[in-house]
Coordinates of C-alpha atoms (C1' of nucleotides) in Angstrom, one line a residue:
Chain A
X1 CA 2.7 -11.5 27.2
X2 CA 4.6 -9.6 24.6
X3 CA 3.1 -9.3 21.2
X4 CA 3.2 -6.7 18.7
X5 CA 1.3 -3.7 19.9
X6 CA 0.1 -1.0 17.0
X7 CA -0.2 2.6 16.7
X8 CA -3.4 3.3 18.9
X9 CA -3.4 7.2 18.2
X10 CA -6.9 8.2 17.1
X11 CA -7.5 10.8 13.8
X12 CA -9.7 12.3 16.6
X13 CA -6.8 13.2 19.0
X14 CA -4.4 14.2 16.2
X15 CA -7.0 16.8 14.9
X16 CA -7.6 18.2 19.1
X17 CA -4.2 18.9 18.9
X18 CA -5.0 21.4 15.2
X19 CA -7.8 23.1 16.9
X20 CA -5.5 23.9 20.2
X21 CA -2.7 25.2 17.9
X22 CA -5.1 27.0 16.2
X23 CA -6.5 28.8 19.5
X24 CA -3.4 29.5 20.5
X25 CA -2.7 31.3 17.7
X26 CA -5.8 33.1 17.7
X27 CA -5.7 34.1 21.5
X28 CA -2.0 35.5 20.4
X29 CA -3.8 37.8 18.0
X30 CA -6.1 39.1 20.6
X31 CA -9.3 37.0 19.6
X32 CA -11.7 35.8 22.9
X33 CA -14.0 33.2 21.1
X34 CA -14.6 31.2 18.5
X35 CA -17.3 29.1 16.7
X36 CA -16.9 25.9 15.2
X37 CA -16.7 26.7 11.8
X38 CA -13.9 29.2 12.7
X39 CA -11.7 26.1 13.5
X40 CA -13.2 24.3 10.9
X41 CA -12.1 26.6 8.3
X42 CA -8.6 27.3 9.9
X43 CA -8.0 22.9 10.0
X44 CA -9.5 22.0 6.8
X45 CA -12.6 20.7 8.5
X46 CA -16.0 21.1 8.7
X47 CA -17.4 22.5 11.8
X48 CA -19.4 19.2 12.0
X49 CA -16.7 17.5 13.0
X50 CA -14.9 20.4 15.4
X51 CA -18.1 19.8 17.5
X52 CA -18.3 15.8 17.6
X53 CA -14.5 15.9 18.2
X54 CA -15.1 18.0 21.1
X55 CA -18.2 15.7 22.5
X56 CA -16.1 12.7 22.5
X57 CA -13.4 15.1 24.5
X58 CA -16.0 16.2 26.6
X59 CA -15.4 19.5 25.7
X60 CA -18.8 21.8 25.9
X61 CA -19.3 25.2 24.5
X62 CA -22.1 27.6 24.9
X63 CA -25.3 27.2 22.6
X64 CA -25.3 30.5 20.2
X65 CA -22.1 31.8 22.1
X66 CA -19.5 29.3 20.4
X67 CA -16.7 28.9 22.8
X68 CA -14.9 31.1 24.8
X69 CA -10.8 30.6 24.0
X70 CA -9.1 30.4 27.8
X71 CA -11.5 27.9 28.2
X72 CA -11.5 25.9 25.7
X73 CA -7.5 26.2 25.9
X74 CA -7.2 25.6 30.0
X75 CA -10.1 22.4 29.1
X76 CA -7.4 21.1 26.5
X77 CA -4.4 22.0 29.2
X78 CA -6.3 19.4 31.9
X79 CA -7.2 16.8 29.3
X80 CA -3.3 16.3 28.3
X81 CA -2.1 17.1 31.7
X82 CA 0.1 20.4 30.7
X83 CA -0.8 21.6 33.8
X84 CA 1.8 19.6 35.5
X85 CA 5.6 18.9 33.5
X86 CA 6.0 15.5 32.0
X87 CA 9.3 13.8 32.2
X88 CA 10.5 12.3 29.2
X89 CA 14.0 10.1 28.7
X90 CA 15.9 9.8 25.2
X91 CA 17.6 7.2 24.3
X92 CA 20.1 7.1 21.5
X93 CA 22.2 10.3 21.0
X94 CA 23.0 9.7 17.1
X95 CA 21.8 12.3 14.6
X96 CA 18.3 11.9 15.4
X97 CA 18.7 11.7 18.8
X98 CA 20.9 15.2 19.0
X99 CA 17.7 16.4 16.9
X100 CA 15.0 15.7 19.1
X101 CA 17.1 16.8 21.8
X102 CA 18.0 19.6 21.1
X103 CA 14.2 20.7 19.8
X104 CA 12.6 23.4 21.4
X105 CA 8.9 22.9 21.5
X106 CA 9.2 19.5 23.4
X107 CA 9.7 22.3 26.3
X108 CA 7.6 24.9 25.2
X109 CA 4.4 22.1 25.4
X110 CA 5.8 21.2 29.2
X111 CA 7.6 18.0 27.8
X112 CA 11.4 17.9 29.5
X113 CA 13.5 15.7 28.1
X114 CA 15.5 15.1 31.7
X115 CA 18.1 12.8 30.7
X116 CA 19.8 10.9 27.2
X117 CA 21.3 7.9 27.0
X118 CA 23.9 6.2 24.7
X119 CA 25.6 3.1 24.6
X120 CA 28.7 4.9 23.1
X121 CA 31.5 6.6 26.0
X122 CA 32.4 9.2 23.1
X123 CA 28.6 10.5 23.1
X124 CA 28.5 10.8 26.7
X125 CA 29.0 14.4 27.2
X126 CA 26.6 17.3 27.0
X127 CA 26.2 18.5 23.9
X128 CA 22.5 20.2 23.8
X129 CA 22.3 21.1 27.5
X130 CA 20.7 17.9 28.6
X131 CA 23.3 15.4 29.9
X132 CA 24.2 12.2 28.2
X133 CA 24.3 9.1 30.3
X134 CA 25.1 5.5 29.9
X135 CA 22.8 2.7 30.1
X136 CA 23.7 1.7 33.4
X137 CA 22.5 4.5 34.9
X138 CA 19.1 4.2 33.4
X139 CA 16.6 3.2 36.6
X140 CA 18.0 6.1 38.7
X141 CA 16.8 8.6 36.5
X142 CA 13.3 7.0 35.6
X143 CA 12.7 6.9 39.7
X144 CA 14.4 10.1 40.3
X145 CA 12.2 12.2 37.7
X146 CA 9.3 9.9 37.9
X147 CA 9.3 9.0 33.8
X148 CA 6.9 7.4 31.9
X149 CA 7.3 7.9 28.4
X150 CA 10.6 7.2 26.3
X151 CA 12.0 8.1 22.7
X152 CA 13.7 5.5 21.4
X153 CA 15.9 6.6 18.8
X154 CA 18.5 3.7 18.2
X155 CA 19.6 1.8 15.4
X156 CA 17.1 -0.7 15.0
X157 CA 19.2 -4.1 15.6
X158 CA 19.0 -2.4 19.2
X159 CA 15.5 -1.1 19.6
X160 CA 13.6 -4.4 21.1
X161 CA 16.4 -4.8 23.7
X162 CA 16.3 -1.0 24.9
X163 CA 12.9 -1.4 24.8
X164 CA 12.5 -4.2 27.2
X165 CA 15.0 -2.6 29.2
X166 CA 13.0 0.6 29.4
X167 CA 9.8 -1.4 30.3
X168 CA 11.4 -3.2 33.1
X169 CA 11.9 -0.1 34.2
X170 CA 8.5 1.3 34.4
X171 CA 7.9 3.0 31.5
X172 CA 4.9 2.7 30.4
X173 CA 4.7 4.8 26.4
X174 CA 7.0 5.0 23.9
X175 CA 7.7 7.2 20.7
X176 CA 9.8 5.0 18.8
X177 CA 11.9 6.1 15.3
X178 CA 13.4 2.9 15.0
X179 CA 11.8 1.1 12.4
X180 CA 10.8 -1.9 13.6
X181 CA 7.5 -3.0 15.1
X182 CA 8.7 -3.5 18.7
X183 CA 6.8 -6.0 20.4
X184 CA 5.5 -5.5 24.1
X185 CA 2.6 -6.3 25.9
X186 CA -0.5 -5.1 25.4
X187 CA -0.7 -2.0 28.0
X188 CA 2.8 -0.4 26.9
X189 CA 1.5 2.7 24.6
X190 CA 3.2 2.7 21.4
X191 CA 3.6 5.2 18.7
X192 CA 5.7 4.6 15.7
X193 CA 7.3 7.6 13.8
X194 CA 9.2 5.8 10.3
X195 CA 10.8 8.3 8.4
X196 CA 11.3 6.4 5.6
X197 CA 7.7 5.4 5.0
X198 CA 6.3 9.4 5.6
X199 CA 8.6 10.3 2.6
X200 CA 7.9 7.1 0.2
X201 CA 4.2 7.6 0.9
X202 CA 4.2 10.8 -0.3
X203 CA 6.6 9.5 -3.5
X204 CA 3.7 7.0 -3.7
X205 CA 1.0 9.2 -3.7
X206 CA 2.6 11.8 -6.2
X207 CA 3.6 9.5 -9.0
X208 CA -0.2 7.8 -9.0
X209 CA -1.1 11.6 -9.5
X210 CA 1.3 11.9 -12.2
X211 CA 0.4 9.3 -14.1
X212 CA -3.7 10.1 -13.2
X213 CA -3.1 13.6 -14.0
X214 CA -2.1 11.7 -17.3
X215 CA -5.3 10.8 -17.8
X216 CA -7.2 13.8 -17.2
X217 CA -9.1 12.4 -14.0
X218 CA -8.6 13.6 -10.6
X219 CA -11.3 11.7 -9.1
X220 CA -9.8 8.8 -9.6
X221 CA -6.8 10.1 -7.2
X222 CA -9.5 11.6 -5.2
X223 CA -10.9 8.6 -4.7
X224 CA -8.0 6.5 -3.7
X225 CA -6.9 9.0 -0.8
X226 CA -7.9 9.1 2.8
X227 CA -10.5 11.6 3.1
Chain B
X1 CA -6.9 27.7 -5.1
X2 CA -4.7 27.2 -1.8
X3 CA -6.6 25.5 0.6
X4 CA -5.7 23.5 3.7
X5 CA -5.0 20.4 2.4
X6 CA -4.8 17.0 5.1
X7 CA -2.7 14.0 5.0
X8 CA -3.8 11.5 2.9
X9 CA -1.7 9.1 3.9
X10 CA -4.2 5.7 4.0
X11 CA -3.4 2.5 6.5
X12 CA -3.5 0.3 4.0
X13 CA -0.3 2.1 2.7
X14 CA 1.1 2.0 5.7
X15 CA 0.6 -1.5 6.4
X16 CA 2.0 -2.4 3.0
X17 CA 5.3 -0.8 4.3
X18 CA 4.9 -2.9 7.1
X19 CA 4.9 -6.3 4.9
X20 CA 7.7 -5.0 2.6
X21 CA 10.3 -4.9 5.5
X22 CA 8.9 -8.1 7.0
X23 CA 9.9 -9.3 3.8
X24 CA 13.1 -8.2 3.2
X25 CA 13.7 -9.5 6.9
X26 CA 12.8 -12.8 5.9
X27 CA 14.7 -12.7 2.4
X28 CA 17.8 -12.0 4.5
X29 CA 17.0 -15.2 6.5
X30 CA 17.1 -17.6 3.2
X31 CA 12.9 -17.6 3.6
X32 CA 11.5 -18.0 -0.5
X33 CA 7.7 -17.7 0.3
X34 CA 5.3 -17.0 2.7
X35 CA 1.4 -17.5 3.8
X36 CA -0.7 -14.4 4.6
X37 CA -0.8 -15.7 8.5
X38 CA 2.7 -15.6 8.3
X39 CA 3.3 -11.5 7.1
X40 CA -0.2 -10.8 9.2
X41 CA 1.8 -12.4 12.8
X42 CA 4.8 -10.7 12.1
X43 CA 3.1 -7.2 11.6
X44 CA 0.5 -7.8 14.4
X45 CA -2.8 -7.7 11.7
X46 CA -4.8 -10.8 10.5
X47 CA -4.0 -12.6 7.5
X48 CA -7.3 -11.6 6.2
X49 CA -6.1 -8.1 6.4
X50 CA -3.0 -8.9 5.0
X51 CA -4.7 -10.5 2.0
X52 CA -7.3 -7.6 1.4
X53 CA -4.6 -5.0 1.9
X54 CA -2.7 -6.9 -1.3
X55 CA -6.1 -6.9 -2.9
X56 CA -6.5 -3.2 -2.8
X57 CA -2.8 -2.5 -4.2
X58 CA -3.6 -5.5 -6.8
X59 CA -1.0 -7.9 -5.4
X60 CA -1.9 -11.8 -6.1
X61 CA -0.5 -14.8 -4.9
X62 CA -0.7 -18.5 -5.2
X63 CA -4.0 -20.2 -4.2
X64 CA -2.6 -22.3 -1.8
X65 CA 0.9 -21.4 -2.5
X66 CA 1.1 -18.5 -0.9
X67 CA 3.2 -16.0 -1.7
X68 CA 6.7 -15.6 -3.5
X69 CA 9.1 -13.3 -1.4
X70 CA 10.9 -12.6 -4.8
X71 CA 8.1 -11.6 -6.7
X72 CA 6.0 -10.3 -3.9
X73 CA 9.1 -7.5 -3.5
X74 CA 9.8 -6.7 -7.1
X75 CA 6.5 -5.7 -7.2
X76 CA 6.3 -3.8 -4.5
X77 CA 9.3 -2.0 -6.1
X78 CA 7.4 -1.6 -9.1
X79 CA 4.4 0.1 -7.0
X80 CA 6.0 2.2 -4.8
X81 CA 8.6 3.1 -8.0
X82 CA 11.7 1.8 -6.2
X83 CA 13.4 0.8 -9.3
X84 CA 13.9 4.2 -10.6
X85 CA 16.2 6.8 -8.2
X86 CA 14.3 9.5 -6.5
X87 CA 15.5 12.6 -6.4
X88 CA 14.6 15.0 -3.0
X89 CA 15.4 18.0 -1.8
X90 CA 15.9 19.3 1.9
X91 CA 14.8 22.8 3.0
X92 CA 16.4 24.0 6.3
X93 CA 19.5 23.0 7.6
X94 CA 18.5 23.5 11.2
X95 CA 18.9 20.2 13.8
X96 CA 16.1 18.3 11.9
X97 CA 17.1 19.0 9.0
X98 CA 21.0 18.2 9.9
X99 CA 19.5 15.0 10.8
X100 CA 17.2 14.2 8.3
X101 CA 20.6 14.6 5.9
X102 CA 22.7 12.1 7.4
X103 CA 19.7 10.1 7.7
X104 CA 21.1 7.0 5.8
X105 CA 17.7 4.7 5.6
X106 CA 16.8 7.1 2.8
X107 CA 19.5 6.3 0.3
X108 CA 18.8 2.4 1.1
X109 CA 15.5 3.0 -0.4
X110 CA 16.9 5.0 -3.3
X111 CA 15.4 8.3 -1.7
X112 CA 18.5 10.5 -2.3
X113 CA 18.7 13.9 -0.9
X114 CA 20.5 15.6 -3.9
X115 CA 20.7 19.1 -2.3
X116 CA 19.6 21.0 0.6
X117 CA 19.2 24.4 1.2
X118 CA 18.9 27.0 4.0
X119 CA 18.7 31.0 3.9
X120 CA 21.3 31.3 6.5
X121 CA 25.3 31.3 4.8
X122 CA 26.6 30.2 7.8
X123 CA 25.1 26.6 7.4
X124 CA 25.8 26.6 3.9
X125 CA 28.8 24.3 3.9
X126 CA 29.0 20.9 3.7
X127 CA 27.7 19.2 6.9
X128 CA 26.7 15.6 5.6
X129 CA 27.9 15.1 2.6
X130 CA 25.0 16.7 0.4
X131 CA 25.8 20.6 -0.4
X132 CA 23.8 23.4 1.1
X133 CA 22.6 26.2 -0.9
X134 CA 21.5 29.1 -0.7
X135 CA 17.6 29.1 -1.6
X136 CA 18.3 31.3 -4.7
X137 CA 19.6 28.1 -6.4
X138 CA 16.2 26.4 -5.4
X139 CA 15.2 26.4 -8.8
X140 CA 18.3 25.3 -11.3
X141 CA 18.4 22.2 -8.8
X142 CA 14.8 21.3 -8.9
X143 CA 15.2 21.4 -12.7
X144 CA 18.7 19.6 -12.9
X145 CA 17.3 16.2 -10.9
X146 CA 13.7 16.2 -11.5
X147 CA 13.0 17.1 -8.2
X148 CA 9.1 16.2 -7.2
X149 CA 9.6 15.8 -3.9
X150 CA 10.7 18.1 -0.9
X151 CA 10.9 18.1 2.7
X152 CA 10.1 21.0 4.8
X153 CA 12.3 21.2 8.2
X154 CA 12.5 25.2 8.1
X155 CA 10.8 27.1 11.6
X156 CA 7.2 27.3 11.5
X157 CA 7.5 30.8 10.6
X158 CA 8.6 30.7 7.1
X159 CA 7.2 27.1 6.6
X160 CA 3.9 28.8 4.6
X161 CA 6.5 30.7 2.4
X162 CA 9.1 28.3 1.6
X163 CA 5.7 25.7 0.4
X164 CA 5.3 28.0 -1.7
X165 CA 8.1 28.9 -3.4
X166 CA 8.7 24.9 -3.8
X167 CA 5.6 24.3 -5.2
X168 CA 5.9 27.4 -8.3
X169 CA 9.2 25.5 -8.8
X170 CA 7.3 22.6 -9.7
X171 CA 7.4 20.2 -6.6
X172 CA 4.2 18.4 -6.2
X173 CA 4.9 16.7 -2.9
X174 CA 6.0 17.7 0.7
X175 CA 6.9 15.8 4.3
X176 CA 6.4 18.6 6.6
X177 CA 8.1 18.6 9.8
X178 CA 7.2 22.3 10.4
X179 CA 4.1 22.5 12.5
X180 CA 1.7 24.4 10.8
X181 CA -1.2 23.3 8.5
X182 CA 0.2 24.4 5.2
X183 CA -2.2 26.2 2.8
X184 CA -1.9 24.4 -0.7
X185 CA -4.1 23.2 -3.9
X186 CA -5.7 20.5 -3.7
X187 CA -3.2 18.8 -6.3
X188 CA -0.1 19.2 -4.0
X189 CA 0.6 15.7 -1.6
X190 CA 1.1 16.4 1.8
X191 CA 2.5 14.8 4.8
X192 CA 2.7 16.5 7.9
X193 CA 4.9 14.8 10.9
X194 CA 4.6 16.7 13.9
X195 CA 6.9 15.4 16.5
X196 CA 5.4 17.6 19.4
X197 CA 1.7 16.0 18.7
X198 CA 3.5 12.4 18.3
X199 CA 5.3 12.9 21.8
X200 CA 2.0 14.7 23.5
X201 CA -0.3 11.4 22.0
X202 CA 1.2 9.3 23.9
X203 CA 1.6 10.8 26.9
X204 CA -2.0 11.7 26.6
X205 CA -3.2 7.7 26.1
X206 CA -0.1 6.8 29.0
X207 CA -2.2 9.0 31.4
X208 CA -5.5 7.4 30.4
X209 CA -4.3 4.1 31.2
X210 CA -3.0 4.9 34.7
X211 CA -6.5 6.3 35.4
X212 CA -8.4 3.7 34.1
X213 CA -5.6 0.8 35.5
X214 CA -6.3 2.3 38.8
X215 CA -9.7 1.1 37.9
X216 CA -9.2 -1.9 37.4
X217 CA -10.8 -1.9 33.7
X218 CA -8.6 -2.0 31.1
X219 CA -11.9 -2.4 28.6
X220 CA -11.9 1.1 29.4
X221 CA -8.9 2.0 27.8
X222 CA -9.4 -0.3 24.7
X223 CA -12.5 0.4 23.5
X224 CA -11.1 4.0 22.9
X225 CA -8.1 3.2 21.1
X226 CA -7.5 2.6 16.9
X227 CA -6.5 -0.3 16.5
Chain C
dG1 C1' -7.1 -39.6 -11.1
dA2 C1' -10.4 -38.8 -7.4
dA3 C1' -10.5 -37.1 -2.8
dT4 C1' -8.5 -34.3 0.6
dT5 C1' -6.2 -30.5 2.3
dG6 C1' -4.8 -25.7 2.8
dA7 C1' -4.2 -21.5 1.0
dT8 C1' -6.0 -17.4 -1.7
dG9 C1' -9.4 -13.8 -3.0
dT10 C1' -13.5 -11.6 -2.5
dG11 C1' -18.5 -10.7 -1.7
dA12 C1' -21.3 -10.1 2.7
dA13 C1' -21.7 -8.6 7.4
dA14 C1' -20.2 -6.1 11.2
dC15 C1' -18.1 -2.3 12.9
dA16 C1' -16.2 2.5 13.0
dA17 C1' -15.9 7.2 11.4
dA18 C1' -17.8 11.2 9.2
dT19 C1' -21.6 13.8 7.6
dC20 C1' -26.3 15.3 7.9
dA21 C1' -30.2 17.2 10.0
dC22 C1' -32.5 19.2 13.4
dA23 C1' -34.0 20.0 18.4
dA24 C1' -32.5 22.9 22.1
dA25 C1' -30.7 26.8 24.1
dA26 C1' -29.2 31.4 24.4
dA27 C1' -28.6 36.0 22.6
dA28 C1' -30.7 39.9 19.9
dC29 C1' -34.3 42.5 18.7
dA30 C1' -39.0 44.1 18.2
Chain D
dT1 C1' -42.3 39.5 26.6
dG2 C1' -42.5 37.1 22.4
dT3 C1' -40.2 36.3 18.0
dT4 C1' -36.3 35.6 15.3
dT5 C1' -31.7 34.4 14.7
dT6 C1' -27.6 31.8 15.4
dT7 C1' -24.9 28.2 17.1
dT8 C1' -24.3 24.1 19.8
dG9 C1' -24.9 19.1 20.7
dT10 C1' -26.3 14.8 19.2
dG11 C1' -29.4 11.1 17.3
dA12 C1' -29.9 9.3 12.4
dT13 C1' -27.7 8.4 8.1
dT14 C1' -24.1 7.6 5.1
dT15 C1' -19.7 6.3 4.0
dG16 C1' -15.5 3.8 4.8
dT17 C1' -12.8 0.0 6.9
dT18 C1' -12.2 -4.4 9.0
dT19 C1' -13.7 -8.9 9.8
dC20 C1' -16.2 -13.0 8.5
dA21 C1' -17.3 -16.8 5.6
dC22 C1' -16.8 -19.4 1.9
dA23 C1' -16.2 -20.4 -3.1
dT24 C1' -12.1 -21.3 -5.7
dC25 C1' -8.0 -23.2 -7.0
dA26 C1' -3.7 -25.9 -6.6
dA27 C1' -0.9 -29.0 -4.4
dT28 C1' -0.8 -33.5 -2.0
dT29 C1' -2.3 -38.0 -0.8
dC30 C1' -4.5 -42.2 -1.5

DNA sequence: GAATTGATGTGAAACAAATCACAAAAAACA
DNA sequence: TGTTTTTTGTGATTTGTTTCACATCAATTC
C-alpha cells in the first residue's frame, strides 16, 4: 500500500553523526579520550545529552575514564556499517546531480556512488568519473552492486515514477531532492532534502528576528525556535 | 560571543512548506478551497495537525468553510515575506555551489542569488548567469542589495572564516552546506544541510530494517523512528 | 427559523524529548 | 586499605509536541 511516507530521521542520529565528526577530528590532532562534556562543548550540547544519546546507541564508556576515541569511533563504524562499502545509485545527472556526483566525501564515509542514470542520450557520458547510464539499464546494476539506497535527483514531474521504478527494483531508502512528498509504502526509508525550504526557513527566521530585534526582546525569538 | 549555534529550524515550519506547495498544486488544478483533512492527506499528517500547525503561525479559516486557497497563499506570502524580492548571496563556486546557482526553484520563490563569489580567479567568470567575484567585492554587494542572507558551499576548511567575514558584513543568516558546526552569536540564523549525514541516515535506518525484517517485527523498526 | 450537519479552533490528555539529579563505579591519593 | 574525587549511566522530572475531544460557529435542510 503506497502512502506518503515522512522523514523518519531522529535529532538523536543527526547529533551521533556531530560527535563522530568531532572525534575524528580530535583523534587527527593526536587526542586518545574524551569525556562527555568535551563533545558537549565542541556540538553545542550539554554532556547530558552526549551520554543519553549514546545509551539509546548502546554505546558505553568507562565510569571516571570517559571514553576512549578508537572505540568509540570503530563502535560508531559497526553501528552504520562503514566497515563494509555501501553502494549507492544516482539518478538524474542535471546540475544537482553532477554535484552530488562528483562530491568527494560520499567516498571518503565508504558511500560509492556505482552508477548514474539519465533519461537524456546527451547526459550519457562520463563526466565525473562515474558512468552515466540510461534507465533501461537500471536492474543490472542494482543486482550487480547489490544497491539499496538511491538519490533521486530529477525534476519533480518525474520523481514518483523513478521512484516506483527504483522500488520495483529493490531498493529499499531513498534521499530524495525532488520536492515533492513521494509516496511509497510504509517500509521504503525516506529522507527528503528541499532546497528551497532550508533557504526560506532561514529567510523566515531572520526577518521575525528583525522585526523582534525591533522591539528590544530576544526572548520572544528565543522562544519561538527549536531548542 | 561566538558560540556553536544549532538549527532551529522547527517542524511546524517545515510542515507549513509542506501545505503551501500542496496548495499551489491544487490552485493549478482550478481547486478554490480546501478542508484541513484534505491538506493533512495530501502531506501524510492529520488534519488536526494541519489545523494546530495554522494555529501556531496564526492562520484562520472558515468554521465549517474551510479554507480559501487564495487567501490561505497570500498569507502565507505575507509570513514567509514572499511578496518582497530577496536578495542572497553565494559563497564558493565549487560543484555545489555551481549547482546551487543554476538552481532555478529559487528564483520561483523570489530567492534571487544576486552574486556569488569564490577566492579562486579561475571560476570567476560567468558560469550561470549570476557574476562571480572575487571575495574582496563581498562587501559593496552585500551593501548594494540588502543582502541578509548567504549560503555557505566553500570546503570545510575555510567555512569558519568565510562565516565570519559574512557576518561583520552584516548577514544575519546562513544555509550551510559545509560540514562543520560553525561557531557564531547567538543572534546569527543557521541552517546546516549536510548531505553526507542525510545520505549516511538513511542507510543507517535501511540497515535496521533488514535486521529487524529478518525478524519478522517491523514494530521494531517503528517504534524507533520520528514520525 | 429551528434543527442538523460538518468543519474549525483550542484547551486537555497523551506521548516524546531533553534536562536534572544522583547512585555507581573507577581512578587517585592519603 | 580507606577516602576522596570524578565521570558515567539512568531513573525522575520537566519541557515540548502531537493527538484527542469537544465547544463553537456557519452553512444547509426541513
Amino acid at each position: 500500500m503506497k502512502q506518503i511516507t515522512k522523514n523518519i530521521i531522529k535529532n538523536s542520529l543527526k547529533r551521533i553523526f556531530l560527535y563522530r565528526a568531532c572525534l575524528v577530528r580530535l583523534k587527527l590532532m593526536g587526542v586518545e579520550k574524551v569525556f562527555s562534556y568535551t563533545l558537549a562543548n565542541e556540538t553545542g550540547v550539554t554532556s547530558d545529552q552526549v551520554r543519553k544519546d549514546f545509551s539509546e546507541f548502546c554505546i558505553k564508556g568507562n565510569k571516571r575514564g570517559g571514553y576512549n576515541i578508537n572505540d568509540l569511533l570503530e563502535k560508531m563504524e559497526k553501528l552504520f556499517h562503514r566497515n563494509k562499502d555501501n553502494n549507492i545509485v544516482l539518478i538524474g545527472m542535471g546540475n544537482m546531480g553532477l554535484a552530488l556526483s562528483k562530491y568527494s566525501k560520499f567516498v571518503q564515509r565508504h558511500m560509492n556512488i556505482v552508477a548514474t542514470f539519465d533519461i537524456d542520450p546527451f547526459k550519457q557520458k562520463m563526466r565525473s568519473g562515474i558512468p552515466v547510464y540510461s534507465m533501461s539499464r537500471l536492474k543490472e546494476i542494482i543486482d550487480r552492486f547489490s544497491v539499496k539506497v538511491a538519490i533521486v535527483a530529477v525534476p519533480e514531474i518525474s520523481a514518483q515514477e523513478v521512484t516506483d521504478e527504483l522500488i520495483r527494483h529493490g531498493i529499499s531508502g531513498i534521499v530524495n531532492f525532488a520536492p515533492v512528498l513521494l509516496k511509497v509504502s510504509p517500509d521504503v526509508i525516506i529522507n527528503n532534502v528541499n532546497l528551497c525550504d532550508e533557504l526560506e526557513s532561514v529567510i523566515y527566521y531572520v526577518h521575525k528576528q528583525i522585526k523582534v530585534n525591533g522591539l528590544k526582546n530576544l526572548e520572544l525569538l528565543y522562544r519561538d525556535m527549536k531548542y
